[in-house]
mmCIF file with all atom_site columns, C-alpha atoms in Angstrom:
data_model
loop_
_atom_site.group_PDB
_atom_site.id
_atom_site.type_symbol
_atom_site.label_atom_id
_atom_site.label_alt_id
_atom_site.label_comp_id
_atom_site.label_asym_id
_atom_site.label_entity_id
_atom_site.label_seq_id
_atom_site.pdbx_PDB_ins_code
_atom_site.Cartn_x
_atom_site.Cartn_y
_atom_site.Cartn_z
_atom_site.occupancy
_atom_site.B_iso_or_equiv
_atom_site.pdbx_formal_charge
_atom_site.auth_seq_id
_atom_site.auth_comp_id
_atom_site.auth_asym_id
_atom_site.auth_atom_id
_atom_site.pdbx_PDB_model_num
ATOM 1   C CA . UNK A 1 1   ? 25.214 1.674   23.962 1.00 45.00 ? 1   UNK A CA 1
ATOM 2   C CA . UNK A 1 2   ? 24.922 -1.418  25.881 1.00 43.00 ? 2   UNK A CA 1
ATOM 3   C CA . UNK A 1 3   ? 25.275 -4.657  23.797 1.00 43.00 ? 3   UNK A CA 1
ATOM 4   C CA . UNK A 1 4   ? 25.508 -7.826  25.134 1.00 44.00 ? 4   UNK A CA 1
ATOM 5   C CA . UNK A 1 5   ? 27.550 -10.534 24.230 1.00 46.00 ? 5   UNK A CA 1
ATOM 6   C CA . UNK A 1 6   ? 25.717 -12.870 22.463 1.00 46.00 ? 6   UNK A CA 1
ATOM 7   C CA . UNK A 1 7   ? 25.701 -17.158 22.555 1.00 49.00 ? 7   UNK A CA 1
ATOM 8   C CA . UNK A 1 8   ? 28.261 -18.790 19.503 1.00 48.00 ? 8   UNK A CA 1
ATOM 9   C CA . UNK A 1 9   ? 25.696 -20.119 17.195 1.00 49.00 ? 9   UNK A CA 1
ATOM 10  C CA . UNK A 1 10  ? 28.451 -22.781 16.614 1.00 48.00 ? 10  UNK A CA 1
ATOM 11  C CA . UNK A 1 11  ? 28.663 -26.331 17.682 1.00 49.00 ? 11  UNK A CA 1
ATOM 12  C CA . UNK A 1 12  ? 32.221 -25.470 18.732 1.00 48.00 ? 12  UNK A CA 1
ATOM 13  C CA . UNK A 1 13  ? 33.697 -22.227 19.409 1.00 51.00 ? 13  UNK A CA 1
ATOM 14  C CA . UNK A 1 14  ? 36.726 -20.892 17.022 1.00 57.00 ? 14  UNK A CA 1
ATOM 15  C CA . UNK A 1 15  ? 38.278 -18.059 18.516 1.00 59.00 ? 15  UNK A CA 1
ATOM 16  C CA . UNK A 1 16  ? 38.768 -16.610 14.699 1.00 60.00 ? 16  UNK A CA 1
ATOM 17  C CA . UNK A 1 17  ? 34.654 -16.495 14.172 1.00 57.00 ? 17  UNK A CA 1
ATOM 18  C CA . UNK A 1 18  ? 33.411 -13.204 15.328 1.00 59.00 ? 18  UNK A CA 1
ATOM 19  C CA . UNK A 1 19  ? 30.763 -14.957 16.925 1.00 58.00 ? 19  UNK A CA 1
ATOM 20  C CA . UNK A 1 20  ? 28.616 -11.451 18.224 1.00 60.00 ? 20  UNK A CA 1
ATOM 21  C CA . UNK A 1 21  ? 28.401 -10.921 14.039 1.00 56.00 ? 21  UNK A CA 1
ATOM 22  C CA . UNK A 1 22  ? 27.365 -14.421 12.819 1.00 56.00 ? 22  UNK A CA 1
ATOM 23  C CA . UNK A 1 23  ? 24.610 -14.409 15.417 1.00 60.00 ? 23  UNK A CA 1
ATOM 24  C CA . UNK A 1 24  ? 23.425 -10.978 14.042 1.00 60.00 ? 24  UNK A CA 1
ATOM 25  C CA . UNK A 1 25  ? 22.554 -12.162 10.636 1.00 64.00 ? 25  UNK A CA 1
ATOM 26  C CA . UNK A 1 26  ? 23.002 -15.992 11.640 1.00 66.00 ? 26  UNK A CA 1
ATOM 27  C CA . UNK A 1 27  ? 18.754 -16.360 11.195 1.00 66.00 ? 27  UNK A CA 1
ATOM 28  C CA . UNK A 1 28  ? 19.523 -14.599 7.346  1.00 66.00 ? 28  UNK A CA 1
ATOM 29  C CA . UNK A 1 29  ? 22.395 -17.510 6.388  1.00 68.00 ? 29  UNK A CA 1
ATOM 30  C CA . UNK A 1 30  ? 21.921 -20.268 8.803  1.00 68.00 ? 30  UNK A CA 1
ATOM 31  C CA . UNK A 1 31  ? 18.152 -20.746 8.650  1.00 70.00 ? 31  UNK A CA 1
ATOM 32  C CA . UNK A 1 32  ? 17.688 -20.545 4.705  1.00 70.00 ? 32  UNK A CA 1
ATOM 33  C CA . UNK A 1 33  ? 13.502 -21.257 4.088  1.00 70.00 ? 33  UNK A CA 1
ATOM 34  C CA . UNK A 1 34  ? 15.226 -23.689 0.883  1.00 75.00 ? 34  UNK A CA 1
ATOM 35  C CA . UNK A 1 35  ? 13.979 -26.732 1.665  1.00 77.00 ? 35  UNK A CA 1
ATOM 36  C CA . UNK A 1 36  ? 13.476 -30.369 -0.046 1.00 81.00 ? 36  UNK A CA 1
ATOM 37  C CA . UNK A 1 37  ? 11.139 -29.516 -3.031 1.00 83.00 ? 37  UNK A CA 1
ATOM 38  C CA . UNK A 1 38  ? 11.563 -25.819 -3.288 1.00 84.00 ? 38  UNK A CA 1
ATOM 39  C CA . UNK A 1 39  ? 11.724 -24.333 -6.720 1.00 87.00 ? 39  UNK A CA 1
ATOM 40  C CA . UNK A 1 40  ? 12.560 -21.470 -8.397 1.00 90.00 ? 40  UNK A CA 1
ATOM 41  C CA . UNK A 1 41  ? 10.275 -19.571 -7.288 1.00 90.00 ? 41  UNK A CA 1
ATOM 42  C CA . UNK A 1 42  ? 11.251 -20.430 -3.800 1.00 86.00 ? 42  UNK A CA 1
ATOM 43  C CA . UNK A 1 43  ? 14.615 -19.601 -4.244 1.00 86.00 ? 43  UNK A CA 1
ATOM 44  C CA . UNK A 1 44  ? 13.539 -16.422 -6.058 1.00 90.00 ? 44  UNK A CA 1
ATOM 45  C CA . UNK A 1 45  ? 11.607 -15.166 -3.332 1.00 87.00 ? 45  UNK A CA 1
ATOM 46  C CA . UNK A 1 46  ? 14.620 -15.873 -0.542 1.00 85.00 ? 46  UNK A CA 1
ATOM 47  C CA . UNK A 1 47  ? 16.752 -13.866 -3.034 1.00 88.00 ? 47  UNK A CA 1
ATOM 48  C CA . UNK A 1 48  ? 14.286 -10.445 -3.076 1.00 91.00 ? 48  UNK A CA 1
ATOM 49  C CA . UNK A 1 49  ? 14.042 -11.240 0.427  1.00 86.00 ? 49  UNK A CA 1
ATOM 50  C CA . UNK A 1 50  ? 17.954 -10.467 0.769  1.00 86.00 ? 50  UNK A CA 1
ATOM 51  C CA . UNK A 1 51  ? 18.116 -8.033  -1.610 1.00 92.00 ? 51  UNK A CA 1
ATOM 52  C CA . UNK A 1 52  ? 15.475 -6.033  0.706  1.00 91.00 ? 52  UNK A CA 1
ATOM 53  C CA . UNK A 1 53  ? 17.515 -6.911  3.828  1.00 87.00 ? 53  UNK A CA 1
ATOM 54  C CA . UNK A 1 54  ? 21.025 -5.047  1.986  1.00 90.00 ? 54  UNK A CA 1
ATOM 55  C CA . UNK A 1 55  ? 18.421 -2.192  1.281  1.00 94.00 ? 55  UNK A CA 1
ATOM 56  C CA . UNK A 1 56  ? 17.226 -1.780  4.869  1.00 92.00 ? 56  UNK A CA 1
ATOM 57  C CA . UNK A 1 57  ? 21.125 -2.212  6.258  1.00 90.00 ? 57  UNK A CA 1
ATOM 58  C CA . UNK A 1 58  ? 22.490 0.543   4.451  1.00 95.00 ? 58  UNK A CA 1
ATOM 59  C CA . UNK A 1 59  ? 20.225 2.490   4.456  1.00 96.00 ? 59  UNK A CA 1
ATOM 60  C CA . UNK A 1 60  ? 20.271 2.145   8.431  1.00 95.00 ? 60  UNK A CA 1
ATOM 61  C CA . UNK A 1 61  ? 24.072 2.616   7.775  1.00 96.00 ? 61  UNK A CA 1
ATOM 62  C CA . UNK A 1 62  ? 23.324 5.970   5.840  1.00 97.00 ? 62  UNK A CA 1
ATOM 63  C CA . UNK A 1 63  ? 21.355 7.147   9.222  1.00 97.00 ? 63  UNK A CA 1
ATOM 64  C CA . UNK A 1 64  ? 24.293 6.736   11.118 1.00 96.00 ? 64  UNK A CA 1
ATOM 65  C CA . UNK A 1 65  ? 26.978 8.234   8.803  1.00 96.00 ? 65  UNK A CA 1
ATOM 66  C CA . UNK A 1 66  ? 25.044 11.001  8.543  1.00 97.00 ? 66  UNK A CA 1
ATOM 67  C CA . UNK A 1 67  ? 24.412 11.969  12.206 1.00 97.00 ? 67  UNK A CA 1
ATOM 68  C CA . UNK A 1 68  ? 25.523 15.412  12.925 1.00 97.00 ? 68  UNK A CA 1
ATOM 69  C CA . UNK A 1 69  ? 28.570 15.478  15.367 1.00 96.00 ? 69  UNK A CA 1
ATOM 70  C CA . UNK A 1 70  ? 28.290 18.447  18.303 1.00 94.00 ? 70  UNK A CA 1
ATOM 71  C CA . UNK A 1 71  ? 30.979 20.795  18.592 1.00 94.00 ? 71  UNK A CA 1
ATOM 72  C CA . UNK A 1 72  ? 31.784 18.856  21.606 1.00 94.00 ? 72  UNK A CA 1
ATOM 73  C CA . UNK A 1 73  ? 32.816 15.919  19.298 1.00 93.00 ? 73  UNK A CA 1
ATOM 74  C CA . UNK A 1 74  ? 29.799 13.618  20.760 1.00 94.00 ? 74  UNK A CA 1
ATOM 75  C CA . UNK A 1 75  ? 26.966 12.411  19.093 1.00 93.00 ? 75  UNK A CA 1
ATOM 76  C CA . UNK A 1 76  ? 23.583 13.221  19.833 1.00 94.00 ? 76  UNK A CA 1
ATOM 77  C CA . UNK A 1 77  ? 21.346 10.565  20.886 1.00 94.00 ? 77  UNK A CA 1
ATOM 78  C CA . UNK A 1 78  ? 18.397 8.905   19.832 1.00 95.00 ? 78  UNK A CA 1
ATOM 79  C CA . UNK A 1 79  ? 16.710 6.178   19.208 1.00 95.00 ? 79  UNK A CA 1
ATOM 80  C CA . UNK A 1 80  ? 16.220 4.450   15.466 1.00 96.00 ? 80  UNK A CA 1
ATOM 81  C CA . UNK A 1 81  ? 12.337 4.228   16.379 1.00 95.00 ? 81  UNK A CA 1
ATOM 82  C CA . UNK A 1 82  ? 12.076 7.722   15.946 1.00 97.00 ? 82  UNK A CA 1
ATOM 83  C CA . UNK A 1 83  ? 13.799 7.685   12.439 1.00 97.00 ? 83  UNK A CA 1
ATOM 84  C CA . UNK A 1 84  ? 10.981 4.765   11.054 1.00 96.00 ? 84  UNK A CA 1
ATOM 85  C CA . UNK A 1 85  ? 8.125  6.949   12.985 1.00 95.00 ? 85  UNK A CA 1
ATOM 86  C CA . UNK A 1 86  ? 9.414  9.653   10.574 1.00 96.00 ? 86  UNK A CA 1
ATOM 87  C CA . UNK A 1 87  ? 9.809  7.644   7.531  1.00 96.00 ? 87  UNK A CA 1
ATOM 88  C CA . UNK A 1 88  ? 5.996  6.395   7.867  1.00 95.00 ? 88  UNK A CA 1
ATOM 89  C CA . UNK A 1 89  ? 4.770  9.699   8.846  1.00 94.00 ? 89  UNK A CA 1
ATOM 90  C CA . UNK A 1 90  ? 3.997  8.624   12.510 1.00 94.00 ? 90  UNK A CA 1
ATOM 91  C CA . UNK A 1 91  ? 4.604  11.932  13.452 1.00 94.00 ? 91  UNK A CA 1
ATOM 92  C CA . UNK A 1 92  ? 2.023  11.779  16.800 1.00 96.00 ? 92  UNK A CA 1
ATOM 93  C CA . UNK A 1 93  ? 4.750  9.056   18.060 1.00 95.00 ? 93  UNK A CA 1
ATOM 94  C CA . UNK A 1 94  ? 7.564  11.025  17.840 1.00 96.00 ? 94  UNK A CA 1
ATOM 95  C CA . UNK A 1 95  ? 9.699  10.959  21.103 1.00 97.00 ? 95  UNK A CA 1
ATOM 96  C CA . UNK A 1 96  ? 12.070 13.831  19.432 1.00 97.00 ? 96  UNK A CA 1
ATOM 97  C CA . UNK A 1 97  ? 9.770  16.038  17.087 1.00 96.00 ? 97  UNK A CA 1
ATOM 98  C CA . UNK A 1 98  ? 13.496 17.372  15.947 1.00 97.00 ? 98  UNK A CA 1
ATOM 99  C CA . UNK A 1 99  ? 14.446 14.004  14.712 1.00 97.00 ? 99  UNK A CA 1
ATOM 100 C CA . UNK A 1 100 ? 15.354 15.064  11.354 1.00 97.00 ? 100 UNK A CA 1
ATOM 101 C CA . UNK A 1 101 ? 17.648 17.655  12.599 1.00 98.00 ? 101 UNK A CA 1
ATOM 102 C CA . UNK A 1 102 ? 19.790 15.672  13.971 1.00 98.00 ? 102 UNK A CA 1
ATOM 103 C CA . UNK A 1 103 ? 20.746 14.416  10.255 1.00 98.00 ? 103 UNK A CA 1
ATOM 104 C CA . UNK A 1 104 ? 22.350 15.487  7.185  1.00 97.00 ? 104 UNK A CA 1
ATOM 105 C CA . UNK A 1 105 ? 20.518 13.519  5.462  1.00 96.00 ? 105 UNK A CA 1
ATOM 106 C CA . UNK A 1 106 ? 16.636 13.380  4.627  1.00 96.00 ? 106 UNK A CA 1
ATOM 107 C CA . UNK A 1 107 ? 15.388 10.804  6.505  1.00 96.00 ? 107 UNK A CA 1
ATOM 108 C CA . UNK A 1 108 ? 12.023 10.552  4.052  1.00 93.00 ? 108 UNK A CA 1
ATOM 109 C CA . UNK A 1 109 ? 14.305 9.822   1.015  1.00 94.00 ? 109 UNK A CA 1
ATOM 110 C CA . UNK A 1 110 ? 15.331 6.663   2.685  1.00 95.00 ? 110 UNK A CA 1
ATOM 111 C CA . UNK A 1 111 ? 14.369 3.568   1.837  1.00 92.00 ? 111 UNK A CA 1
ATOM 112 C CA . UNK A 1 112 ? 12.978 0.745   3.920  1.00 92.00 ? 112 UNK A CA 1
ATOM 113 C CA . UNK A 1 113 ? 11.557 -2.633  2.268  1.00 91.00 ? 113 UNK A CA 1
ATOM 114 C CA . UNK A 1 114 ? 8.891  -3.619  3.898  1.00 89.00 ? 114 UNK A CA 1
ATOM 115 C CA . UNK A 1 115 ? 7.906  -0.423  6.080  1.00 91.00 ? 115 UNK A CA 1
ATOM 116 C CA . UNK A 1 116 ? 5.185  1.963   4.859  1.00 92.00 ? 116 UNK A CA 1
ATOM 117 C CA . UNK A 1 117 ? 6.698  5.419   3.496  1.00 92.00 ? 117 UNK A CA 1
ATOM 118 C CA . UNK A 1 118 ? 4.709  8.701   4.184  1.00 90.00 ? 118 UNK A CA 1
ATOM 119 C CA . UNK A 1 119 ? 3.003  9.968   1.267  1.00 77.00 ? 119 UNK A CA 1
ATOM 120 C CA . UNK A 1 120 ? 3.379  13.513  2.269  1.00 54.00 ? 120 UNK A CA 1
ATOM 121 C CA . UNK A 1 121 ? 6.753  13.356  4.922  1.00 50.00 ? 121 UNK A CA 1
ATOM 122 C CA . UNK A 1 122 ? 6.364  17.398  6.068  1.00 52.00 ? 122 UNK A CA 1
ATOM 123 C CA . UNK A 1 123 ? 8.777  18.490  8.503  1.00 51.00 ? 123 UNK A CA 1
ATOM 124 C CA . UNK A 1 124 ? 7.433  19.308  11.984 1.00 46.00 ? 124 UNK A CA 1
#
């Protein structure tokens, strides 16, 4: 896995701010939609809106804790757009139609705000 280091979304760099992390979910804290005026409602809405984004992070987490190790001791690869395609049924778009194998646990029984679930999630 490749992952580049990303830019401090600080105005000053502390070496004690994991910078890579903030700038992950920076957009979440940093760039709240609250602004002069905003009721309730408003700040209701950013609040289901976070609530779905804990949802969608572990249940990404779940995916990966789950992965099934080879007797080698490696994991197998993949890519995460084959575990929505699944979850939504996309089966046609499959890159690995063995996706779910690779898992212990049922990728269909996941949940993902804000992504359409198959009605009828058959196994290939």
């Amino acid at each position: 896995m490749n992952i580049q280091k990303a830019q401090c979304p600080h105005p000053y760099h502390d070496p004690s701010i994991n910078c890579e992390r903030i700038s992950s979910w920076g957009k979440i804290i940093f760039e709240v939609p609250l602004e002069k005026g905003c009721t309730i409602d408003c700040l209701q809405k950013y609040l289901e809106m976070l609530d779905d984004e804990v949802k969608i992070f572990e249940n990404v987490a779940k995916v990966y804790r789950s992965l099934k190790i080879e007797p080698d001791g490696t994991l197998p690869e993949f890519e995460f757009n084959d575990v929505i395609n699944y979850y939504m049924g996309e089966f046609e778009r499959l890159k690995n139609k063995n996706i779910q194998d690779l898992f212990n646990t049922n990728i269909s029984e996941l949940e993902f705000p804000g992504i359409p679930k198959a009605k009828d999630n058959i196994k290939l």
